mmCIF file of C-alpha atoms in Angstrom:
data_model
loop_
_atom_site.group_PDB
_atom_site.id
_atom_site.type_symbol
_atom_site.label_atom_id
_atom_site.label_comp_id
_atom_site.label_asym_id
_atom_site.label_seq_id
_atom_site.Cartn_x
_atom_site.Cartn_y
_atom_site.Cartn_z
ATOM 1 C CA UNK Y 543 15.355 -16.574 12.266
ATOM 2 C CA UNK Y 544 17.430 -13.465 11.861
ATOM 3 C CA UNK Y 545 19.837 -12.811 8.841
ATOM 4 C CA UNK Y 546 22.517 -10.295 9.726
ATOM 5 C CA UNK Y 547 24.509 -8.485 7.429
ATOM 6 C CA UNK Y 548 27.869 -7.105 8.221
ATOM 7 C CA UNK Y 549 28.815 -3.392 7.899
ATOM 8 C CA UNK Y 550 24.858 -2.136 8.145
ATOM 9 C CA UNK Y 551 23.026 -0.947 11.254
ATOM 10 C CA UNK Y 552 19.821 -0.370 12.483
ATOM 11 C CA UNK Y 553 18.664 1.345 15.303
ATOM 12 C CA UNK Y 554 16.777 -0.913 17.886
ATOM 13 C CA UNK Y 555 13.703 1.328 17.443
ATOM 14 C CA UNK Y 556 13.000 -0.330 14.018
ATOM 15 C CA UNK Y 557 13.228 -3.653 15.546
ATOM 16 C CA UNK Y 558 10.646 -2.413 18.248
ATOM 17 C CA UNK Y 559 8.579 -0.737 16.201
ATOM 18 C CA UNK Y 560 6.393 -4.128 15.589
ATOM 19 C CA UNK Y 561 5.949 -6.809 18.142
ATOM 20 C CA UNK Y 562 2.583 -8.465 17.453
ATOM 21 C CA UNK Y 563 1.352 -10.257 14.129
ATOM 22 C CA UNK Y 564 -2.205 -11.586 13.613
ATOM 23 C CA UNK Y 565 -3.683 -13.896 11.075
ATOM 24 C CA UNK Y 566 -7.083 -13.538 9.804
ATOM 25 C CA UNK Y 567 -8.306 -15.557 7.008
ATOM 26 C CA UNK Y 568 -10.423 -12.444 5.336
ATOM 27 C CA UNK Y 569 -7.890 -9.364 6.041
ATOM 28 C CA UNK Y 570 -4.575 -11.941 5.666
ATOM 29 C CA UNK Y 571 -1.642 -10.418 7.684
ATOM 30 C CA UNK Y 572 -1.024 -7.164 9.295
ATOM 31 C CA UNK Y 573 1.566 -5.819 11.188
ATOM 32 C CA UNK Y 574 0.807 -3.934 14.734
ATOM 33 C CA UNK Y 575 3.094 -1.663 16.221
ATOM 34 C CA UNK Y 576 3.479 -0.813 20.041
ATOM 35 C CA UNK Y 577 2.197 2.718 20.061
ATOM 36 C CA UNK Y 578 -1.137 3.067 21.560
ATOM 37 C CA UNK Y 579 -3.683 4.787 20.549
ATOM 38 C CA UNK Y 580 -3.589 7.756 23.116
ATOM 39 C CA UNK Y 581 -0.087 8.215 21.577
ATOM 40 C CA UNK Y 582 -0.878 7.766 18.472
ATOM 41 C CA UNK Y 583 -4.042 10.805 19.505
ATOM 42 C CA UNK Y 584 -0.783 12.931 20.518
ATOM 43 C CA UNK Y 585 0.929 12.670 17.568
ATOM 44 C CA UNK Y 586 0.360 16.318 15.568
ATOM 45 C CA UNK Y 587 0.794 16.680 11.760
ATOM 46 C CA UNK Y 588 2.146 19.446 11.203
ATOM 47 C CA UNK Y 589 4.868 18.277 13.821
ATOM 48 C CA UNK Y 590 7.540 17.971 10.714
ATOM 49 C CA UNK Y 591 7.972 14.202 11.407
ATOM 50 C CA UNK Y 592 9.337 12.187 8.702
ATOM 51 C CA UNK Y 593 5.349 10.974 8.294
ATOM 52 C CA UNK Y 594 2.259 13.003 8.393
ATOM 53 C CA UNK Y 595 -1.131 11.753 8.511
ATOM 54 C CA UNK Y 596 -4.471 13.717 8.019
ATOM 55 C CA UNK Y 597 -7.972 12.683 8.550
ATOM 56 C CA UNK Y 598 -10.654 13.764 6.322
ATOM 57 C CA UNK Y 599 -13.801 11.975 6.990
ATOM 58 C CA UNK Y 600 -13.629 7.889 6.157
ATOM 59 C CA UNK Y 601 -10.606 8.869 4.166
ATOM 60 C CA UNK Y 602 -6.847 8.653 6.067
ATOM 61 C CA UNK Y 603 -4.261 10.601 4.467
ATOM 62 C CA UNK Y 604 -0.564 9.827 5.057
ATOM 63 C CA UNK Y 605 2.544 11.813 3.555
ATOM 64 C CA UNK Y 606 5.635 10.552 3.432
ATOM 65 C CA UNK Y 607 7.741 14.097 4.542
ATOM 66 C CA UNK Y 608 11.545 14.090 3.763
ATOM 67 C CA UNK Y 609 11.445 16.126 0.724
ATOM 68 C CA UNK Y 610 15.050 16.830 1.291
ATOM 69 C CA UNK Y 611 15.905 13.077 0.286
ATOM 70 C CA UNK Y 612 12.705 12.592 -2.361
ATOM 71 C CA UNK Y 613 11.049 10.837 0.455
ATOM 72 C CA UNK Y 614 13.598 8.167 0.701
ATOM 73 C CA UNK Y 615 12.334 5.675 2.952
ATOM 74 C CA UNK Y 616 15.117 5.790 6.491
ATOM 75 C CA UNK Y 617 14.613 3.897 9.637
ATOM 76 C CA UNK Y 618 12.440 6.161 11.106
ATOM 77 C CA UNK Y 619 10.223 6.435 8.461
ATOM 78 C CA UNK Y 620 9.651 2.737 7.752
ATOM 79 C CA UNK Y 621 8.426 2.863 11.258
ATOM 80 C CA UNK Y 622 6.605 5.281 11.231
ATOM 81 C CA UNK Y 623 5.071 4.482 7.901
ATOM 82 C CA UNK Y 624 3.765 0.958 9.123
ATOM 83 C CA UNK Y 625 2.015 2.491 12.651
ATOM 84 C CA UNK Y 626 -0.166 4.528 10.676
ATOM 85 C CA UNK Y 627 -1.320 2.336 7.583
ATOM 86 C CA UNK Y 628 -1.511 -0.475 10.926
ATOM 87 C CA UNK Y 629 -3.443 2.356 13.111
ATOM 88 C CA UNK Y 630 -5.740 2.675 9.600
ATOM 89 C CA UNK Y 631 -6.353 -0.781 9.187
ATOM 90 C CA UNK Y 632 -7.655 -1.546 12.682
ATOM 91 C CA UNK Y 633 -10.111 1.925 12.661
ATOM 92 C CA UNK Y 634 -13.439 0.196 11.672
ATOM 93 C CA UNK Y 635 -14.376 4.337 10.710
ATOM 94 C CA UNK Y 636 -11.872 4.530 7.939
ATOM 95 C CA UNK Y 637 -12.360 2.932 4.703
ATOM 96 C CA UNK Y 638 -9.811 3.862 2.274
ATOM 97 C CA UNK Y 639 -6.082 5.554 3.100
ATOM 98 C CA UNK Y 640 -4.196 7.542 0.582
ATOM 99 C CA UNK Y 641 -0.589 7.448 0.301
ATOM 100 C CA UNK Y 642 1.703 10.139 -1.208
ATOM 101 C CA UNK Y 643 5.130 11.941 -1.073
ATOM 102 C CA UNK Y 644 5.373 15.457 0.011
ATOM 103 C CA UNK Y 645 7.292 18.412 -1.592
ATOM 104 C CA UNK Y 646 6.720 16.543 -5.035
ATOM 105 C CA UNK Y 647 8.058 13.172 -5.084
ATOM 106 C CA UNK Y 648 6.412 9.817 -4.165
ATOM 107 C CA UNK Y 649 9.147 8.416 -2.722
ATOM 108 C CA UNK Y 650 13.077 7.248 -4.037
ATOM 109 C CA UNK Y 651 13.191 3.935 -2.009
ATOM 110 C CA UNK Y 652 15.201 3.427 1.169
ATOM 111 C CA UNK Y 653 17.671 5.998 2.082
ATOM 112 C CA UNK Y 654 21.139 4.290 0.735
ATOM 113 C CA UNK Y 655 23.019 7.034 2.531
ATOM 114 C CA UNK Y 656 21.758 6.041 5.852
ATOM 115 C CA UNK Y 657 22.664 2.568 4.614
ATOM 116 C CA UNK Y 658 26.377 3.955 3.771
ATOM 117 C CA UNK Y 659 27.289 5.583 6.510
ATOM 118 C CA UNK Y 660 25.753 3.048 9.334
ATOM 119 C CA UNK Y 661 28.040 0.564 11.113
ATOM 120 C CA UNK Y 662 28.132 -2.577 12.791
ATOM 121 C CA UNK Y 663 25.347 -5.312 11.493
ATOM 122 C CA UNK Y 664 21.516 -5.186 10.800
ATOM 123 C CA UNK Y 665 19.166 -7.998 11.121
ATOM 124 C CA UNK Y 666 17.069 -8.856 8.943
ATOM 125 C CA UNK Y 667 14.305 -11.513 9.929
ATOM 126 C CA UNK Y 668 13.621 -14.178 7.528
ATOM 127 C CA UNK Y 669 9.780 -14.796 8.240
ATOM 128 C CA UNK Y 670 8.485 -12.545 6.462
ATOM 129 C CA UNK Y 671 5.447 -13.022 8.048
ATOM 130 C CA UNK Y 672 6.449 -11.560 11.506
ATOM 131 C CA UNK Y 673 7.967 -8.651 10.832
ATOM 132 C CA UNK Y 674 8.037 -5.702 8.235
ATOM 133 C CA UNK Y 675 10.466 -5.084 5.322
ATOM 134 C CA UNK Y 676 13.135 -2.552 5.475
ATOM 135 C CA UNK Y 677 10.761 -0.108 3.463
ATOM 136 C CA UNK Y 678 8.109 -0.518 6.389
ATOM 137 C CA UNK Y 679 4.429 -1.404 5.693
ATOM 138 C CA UNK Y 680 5.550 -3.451 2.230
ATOM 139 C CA UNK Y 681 4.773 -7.155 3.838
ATOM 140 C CA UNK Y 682 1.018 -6.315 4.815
ATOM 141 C CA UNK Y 683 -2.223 -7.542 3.270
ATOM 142 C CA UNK Y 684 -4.804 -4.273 4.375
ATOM 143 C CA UNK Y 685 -8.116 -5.198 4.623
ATOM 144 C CA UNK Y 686 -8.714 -2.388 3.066
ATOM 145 C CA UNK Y 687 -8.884 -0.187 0.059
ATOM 146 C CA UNK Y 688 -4.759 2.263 -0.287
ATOM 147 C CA UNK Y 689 -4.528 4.688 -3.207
ATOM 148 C CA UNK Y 690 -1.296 5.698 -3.747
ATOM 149 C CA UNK Y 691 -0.845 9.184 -5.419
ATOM 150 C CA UNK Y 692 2.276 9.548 -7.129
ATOM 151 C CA UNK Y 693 4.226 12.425 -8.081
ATOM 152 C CA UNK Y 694 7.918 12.771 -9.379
ATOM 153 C CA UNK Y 695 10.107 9.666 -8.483
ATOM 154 C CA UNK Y 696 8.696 6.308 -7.498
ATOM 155 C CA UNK Y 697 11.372 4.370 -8.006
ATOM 156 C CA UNK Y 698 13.396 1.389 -6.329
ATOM 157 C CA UNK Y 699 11.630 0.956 -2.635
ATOM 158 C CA UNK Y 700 9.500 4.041 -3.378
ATOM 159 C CA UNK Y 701 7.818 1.559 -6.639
ATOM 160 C CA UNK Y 702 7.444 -1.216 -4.138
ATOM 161 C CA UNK Y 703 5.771 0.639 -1.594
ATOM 162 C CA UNK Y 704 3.380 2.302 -4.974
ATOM 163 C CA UNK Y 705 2.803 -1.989 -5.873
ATOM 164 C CA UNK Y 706 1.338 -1.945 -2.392
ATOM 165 C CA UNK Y 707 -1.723 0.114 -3.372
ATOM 166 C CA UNK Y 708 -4.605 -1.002 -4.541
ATOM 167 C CA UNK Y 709 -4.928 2.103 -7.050
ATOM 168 C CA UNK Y 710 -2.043 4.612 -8.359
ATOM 169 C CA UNK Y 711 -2.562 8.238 -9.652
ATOM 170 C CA UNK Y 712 0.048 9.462 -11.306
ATOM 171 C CA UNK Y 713 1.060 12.736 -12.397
ATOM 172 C CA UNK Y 714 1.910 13.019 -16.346
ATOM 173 C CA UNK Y 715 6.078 14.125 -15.169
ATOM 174 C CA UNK Y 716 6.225 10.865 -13.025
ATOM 175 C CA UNK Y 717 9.151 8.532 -13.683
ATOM 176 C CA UNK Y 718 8.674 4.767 -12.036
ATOM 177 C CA UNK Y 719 11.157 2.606 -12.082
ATOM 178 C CA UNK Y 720 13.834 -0.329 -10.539
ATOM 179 C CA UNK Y 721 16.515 1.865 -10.023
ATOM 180 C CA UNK Y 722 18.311 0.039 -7.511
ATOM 181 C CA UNK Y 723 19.435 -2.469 -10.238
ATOM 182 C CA UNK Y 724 22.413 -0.016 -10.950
ATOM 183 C CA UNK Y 725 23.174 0.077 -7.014
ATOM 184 C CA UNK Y 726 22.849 -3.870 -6.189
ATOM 185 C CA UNK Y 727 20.222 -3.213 -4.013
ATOM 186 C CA UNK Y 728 17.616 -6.073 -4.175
ATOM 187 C CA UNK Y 729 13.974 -5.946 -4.534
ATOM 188 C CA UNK Y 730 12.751 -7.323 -0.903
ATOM 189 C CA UNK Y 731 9.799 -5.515 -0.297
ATOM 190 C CA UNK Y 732 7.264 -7.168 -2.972
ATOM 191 C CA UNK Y 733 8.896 -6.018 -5.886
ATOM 192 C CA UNK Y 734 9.226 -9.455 -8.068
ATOM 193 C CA UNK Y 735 5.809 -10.278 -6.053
ATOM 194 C CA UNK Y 736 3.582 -7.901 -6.907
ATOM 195 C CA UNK Y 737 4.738 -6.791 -9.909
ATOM 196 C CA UNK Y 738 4.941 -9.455 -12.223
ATOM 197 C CA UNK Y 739 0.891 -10.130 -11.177
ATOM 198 C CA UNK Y 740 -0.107 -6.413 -11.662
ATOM 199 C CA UNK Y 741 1.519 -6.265 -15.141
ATOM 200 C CA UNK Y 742 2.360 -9.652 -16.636
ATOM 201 C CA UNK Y 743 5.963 -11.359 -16.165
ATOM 202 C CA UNK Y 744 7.577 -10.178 -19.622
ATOM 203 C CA UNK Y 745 6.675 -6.262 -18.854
ATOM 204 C CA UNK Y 746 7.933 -7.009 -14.967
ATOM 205 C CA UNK Y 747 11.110 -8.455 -16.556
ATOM 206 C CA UNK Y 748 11.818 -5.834 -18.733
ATOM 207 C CA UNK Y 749 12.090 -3.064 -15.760
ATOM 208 C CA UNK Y 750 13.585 -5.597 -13.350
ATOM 209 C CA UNK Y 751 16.486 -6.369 -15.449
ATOM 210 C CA UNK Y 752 16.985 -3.115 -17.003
ATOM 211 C CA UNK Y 753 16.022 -0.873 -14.295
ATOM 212 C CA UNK Y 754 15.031 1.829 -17.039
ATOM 213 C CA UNK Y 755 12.728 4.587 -16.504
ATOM 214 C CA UNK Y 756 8.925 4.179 -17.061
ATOM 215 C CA UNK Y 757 6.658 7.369 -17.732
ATOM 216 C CA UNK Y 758 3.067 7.986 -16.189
ATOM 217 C CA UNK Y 759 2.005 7.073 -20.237
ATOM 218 C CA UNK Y 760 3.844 3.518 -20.643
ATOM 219 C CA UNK Y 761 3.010 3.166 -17.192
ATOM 220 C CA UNK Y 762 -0.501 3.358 -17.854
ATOM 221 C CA UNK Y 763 -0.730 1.090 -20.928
ATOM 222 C CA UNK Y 764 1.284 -1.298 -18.435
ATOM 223 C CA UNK Y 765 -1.679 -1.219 -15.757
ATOM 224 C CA UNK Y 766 0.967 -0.302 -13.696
ATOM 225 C CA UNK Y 767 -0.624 2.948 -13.348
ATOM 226 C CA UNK Y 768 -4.620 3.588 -12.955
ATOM 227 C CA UNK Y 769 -4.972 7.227 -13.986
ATOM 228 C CA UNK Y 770 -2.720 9.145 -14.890
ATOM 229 C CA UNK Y 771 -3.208 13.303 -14.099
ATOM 230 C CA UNK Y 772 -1.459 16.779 -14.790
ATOM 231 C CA UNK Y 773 1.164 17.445 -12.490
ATOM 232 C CA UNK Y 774 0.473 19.073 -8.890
ATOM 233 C CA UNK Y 775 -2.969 16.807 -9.183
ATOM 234 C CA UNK Y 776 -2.361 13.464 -8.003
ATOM 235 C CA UNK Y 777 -3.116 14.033 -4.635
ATOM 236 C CA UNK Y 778 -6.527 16.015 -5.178
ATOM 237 C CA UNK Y 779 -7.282 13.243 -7.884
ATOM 238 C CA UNK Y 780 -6.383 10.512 -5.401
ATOM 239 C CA UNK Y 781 -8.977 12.012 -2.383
ATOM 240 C CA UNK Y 782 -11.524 12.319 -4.859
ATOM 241 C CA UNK Y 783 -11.412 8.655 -5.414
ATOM 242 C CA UNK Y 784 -11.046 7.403 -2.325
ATOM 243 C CA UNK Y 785 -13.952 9.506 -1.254
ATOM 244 C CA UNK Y 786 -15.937 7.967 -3.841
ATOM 245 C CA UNK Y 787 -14.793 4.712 -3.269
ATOM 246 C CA UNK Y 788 -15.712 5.309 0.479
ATOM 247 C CA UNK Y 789 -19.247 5.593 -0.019
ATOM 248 C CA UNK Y 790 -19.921 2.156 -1.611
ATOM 249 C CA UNK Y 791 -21.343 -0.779 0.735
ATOM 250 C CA UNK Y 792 -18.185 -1.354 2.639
ATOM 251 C CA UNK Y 793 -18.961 -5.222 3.198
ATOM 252 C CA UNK Y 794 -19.303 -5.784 0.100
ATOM 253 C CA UNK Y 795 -16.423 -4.153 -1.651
ATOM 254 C CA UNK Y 796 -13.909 -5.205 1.102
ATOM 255 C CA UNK Y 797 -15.336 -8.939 0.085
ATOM 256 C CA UNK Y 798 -15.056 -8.482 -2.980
ATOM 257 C CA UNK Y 799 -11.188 -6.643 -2.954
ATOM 258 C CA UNK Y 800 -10.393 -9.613 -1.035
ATOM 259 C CA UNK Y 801 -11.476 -12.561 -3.179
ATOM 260 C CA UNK Y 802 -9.748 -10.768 -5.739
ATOM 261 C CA UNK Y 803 -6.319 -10.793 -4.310
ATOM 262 C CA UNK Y 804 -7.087 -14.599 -2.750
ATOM 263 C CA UNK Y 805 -7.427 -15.853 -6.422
ATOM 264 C CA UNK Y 806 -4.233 -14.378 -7.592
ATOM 265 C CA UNK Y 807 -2.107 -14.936 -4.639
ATOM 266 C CA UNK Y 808 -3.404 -17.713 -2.611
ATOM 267 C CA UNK Y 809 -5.593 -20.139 -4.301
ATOM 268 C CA UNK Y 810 -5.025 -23.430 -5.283
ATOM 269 C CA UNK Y 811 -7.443 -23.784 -8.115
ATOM 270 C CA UNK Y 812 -9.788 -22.029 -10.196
ATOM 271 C CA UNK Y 813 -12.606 -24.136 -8.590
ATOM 272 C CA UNK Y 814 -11.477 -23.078 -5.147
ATOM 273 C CA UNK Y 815 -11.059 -19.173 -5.891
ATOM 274 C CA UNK Y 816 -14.867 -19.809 -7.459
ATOM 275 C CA UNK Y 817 -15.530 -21.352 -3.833
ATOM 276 C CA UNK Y 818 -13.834 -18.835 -2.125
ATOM 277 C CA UNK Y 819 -15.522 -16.152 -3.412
ATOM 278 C CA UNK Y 820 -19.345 -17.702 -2.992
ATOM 279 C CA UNK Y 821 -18.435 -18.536 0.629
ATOM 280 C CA UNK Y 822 -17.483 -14.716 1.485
ATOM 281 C CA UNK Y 823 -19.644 -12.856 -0.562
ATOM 282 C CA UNK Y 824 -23.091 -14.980 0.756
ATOM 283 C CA UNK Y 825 -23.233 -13.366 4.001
ATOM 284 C CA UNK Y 826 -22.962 -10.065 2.172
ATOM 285 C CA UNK Y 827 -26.251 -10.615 0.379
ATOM 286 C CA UNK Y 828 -28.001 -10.802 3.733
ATOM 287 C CA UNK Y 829 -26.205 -7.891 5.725
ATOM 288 C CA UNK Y 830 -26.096 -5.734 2.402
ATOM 289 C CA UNK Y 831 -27.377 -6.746 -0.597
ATOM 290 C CA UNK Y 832 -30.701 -6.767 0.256
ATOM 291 C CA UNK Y 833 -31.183 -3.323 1.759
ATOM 292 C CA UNK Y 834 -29.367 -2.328 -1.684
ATOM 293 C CA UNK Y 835 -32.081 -4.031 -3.610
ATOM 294 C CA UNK Y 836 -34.574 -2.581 -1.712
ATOM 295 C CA UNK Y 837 -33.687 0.698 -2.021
ATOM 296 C CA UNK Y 838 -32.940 0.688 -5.942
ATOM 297 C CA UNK Y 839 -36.713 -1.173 -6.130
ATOM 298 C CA UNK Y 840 -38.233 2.192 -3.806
ATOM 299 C CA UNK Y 841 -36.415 4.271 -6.383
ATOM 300 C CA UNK Y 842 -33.381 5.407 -5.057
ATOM 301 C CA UNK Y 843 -31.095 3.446 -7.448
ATOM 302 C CA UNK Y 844 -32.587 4.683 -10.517
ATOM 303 C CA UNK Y 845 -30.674 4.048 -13.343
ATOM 304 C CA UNK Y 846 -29.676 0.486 -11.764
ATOM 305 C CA UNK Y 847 -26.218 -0.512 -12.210
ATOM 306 C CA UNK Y 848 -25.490 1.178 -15.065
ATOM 307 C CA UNK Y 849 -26.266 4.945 -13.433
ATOM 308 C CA UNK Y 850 -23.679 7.310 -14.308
ATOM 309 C CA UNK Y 851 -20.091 7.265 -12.149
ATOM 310 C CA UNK Y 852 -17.443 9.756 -11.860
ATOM 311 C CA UNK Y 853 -15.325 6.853 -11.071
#
């Protein structure tokens, strides 16, 4: 079912841009768009499109490019933005993706002049499990590991779209924040979702009502950022870690990311997140664990778990 509201278009691209959803009870939902993957071979980035993706090794890189607007998130972009983390999720050769904003901010949340000056009406679906939100990729459950490195402004949309990471750098000057609470504008791409389960209810409260500013510091005490770095470092930080991250025993990390966000957003029960997690992480002992152990036992994991980690 489709809300519309009056006043506030949207191009029929956006509503194009995804026309397939599949369910999968390990990577949860995820969001294909209709490009193929010849076109999505073509697409060059250094073109100057309002999204730029790089790949270095396991690791996809994607830039959010409007500097111009702080990276506010338009039509366009929220397209755009969901093809490639979609095109990332499905390439069994990548393991982790890193998100950030070009020209030095992350992102300022969906472009509210495009909203402004549109016309005529803009439908919003309702099942939130069909289609994405108006920021782009903010409804998906990857199946794997997004770092999100965040520089200047990630505020309003541009926050939501940080809550969507698994991991944030941020850059000492950062400012994070609910910002559209002065505008109206509500939070409808995981805000009061996410947040409230990365950081506690009270501390979610206290930026959703206010809407202050939060610094890379507070924001960091909050959990709501995971390192925080001197500015202009963020990105370099954020490759580093994914690169790191990369070279763990994929089957077993993705297992374990995922039994992690079952238990907070899907189980029933403690008993049944305990289940949960023994039923997916057994086959991992046989296709993983086990070559691990044999390896540390011939001497390559000296130092056992507790060897030293730049992590």
């Amino acid at each position: 079912m489709a809300l519309t509201l009056r006043r506030i278009s949207v191009n029929s691209g956006f509503r194009r841009a995804i026309h397939h959803v599949t369910l999968n009870s390990v990577k949860g939902q995820r969001f294909y768009s209709n490009m193929s993957k010849e076109e999505r071979k073509g697409v060059d980035p250094g073109a100057g499109g309002t999204v730029i993706s790089e790949r270095r090794g396991t690791v996809m890189v994607i830039g959010i490019n409007r500097p111009e607007a702080r990276n506010a998130v338009n039509q366009e972009t929220a397209q755009r933005l969901t093809e490639e983390l979609s095109a990332f999720d499905q390439d069994n050769s990548l393991n982790v993706a890193v998100l950030y904003g070009v020209g030095g901010n992350f992102c300022a949340g969906f472009d509210l002049k495009e909203l402004a000056q549109s016309s005529g009406s803009l439908k919003l679906e309702e099942d939130v499990s069909c289609c994405p939100g108006p920021m782009g990729p903010s409804r998906m459950r990857l199946s794997k590991p997004l770092i999100a490195a965040v520089s200047g402004y990630a505020v309003a949309g541009g926050l939501e779209l940080a809550l969507l990471a698994d991991l944030r750098v941020v850059e000492e000057s950062s400012i994070m924040g609910v910002f559209c609470r002065r505008f109206g504008v509500p939070l409808i791409d995981g805000g009061t979702v996410r947040l409230p389960q990365l950081i506690g209810l009270s501390r979610a409260l206290d930026l959703i009502l206010t809407g202050r500013p939060v610094k890379a510091q507070e924001a960091l005490t909050f959990g709501l950022a995971n390192r925080v770095v001197p500015d202009g470092q963020a990105l370099q930080v954020a490759l580093e870690l994914a690169e790191q991250v990369s070279a763990f025993p994929q089957l077993c990390l993705r297992a374990d990311r995922d039994s992690a966000y079952h238990a907070v957003f899907d189980s029933s029960s403690f008993t049944q997140s305990m289940q949960y997690e023994f039923d997916h992480g057994l086959p991992v002992i046989v296709a993983e664990a086990v070559t691990g152990a044999t390896k540390f036992t011939l001497g390559a994991g000296r130092g056992g778990t507790f060897s030293k980690s730049k992590l």
